[in-house]
PDB file of C-alpha atoms in Angstrom:
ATOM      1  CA  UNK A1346      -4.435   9.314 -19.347  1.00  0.00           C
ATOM      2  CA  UNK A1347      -3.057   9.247 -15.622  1.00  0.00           C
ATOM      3  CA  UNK A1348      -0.093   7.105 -14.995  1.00  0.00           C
ATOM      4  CA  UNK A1349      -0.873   3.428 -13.995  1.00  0.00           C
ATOM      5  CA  UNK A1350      -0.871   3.310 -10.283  1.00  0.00           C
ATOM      6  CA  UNK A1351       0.569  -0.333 -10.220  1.00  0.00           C
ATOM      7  CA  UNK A1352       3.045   0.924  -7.883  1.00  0.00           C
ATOM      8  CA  UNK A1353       0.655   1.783  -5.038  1.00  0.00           C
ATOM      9  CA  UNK A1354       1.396  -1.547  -2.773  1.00  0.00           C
ATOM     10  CA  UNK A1355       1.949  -1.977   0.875  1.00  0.00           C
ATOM     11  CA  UNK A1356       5.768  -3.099   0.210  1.00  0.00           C
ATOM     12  CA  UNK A1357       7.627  -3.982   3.929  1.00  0.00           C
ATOM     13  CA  UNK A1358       9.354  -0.936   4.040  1.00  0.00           C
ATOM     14  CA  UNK A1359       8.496  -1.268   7.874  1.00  0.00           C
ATOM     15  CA  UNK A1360      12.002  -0.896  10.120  1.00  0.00           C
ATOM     16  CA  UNK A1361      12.818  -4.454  11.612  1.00  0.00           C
ATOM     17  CA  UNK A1362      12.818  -3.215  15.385  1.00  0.00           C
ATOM     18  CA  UNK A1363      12.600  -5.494  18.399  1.00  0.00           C
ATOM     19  CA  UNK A1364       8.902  -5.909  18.922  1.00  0.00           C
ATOM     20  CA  UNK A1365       6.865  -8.937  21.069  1.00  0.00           C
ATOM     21  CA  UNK A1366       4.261  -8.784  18.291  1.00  0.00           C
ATOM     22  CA  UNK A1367       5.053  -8.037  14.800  1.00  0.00           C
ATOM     23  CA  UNK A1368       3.359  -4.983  13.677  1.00  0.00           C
ATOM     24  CA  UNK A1369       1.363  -5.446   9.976  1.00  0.00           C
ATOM     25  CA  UNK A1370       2.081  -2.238   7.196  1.00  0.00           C
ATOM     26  CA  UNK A1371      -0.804   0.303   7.504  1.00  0.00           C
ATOM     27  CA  UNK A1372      -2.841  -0.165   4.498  1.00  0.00           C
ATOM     28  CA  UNK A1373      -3.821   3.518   3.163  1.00  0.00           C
ATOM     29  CA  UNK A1374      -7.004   4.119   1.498  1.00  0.00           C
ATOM     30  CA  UNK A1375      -7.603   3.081  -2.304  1.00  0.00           C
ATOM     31  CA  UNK A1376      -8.120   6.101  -3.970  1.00  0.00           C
ATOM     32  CA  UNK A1377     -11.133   6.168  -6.168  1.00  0.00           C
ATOM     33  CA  UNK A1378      -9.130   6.570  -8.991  1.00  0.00           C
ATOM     34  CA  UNK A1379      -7.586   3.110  -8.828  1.00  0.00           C
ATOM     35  CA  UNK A1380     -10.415   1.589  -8.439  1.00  0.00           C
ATOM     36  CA  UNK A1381     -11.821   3.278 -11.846  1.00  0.00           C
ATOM     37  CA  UNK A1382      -8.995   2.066 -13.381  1.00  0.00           C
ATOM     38  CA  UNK A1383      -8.899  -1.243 -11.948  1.00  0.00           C
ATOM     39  CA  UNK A1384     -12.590  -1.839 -13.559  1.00  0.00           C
TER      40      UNK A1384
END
């Protein structure tokens, strides 16, 4: 049994720099496996 991939969430690990707009965390790509797991 694979390890629970509860710890695959956008967290703001994005650098605070001086930006006019604030720029959002990339979101990757759910891997197939989490979604398995997830149903």
């Amino acid at each position: 049994v694979p390890v629970p991939v509860e710890r695959v969430v956008c967290q703001p690990v994005c650098v605070p720099v001086p930006q006019p707009v604030p720029q959002p965390c990339p979101i990757p790509p759910i891997p197939p496996l989490y979604i398995n797991e997830t149903l």
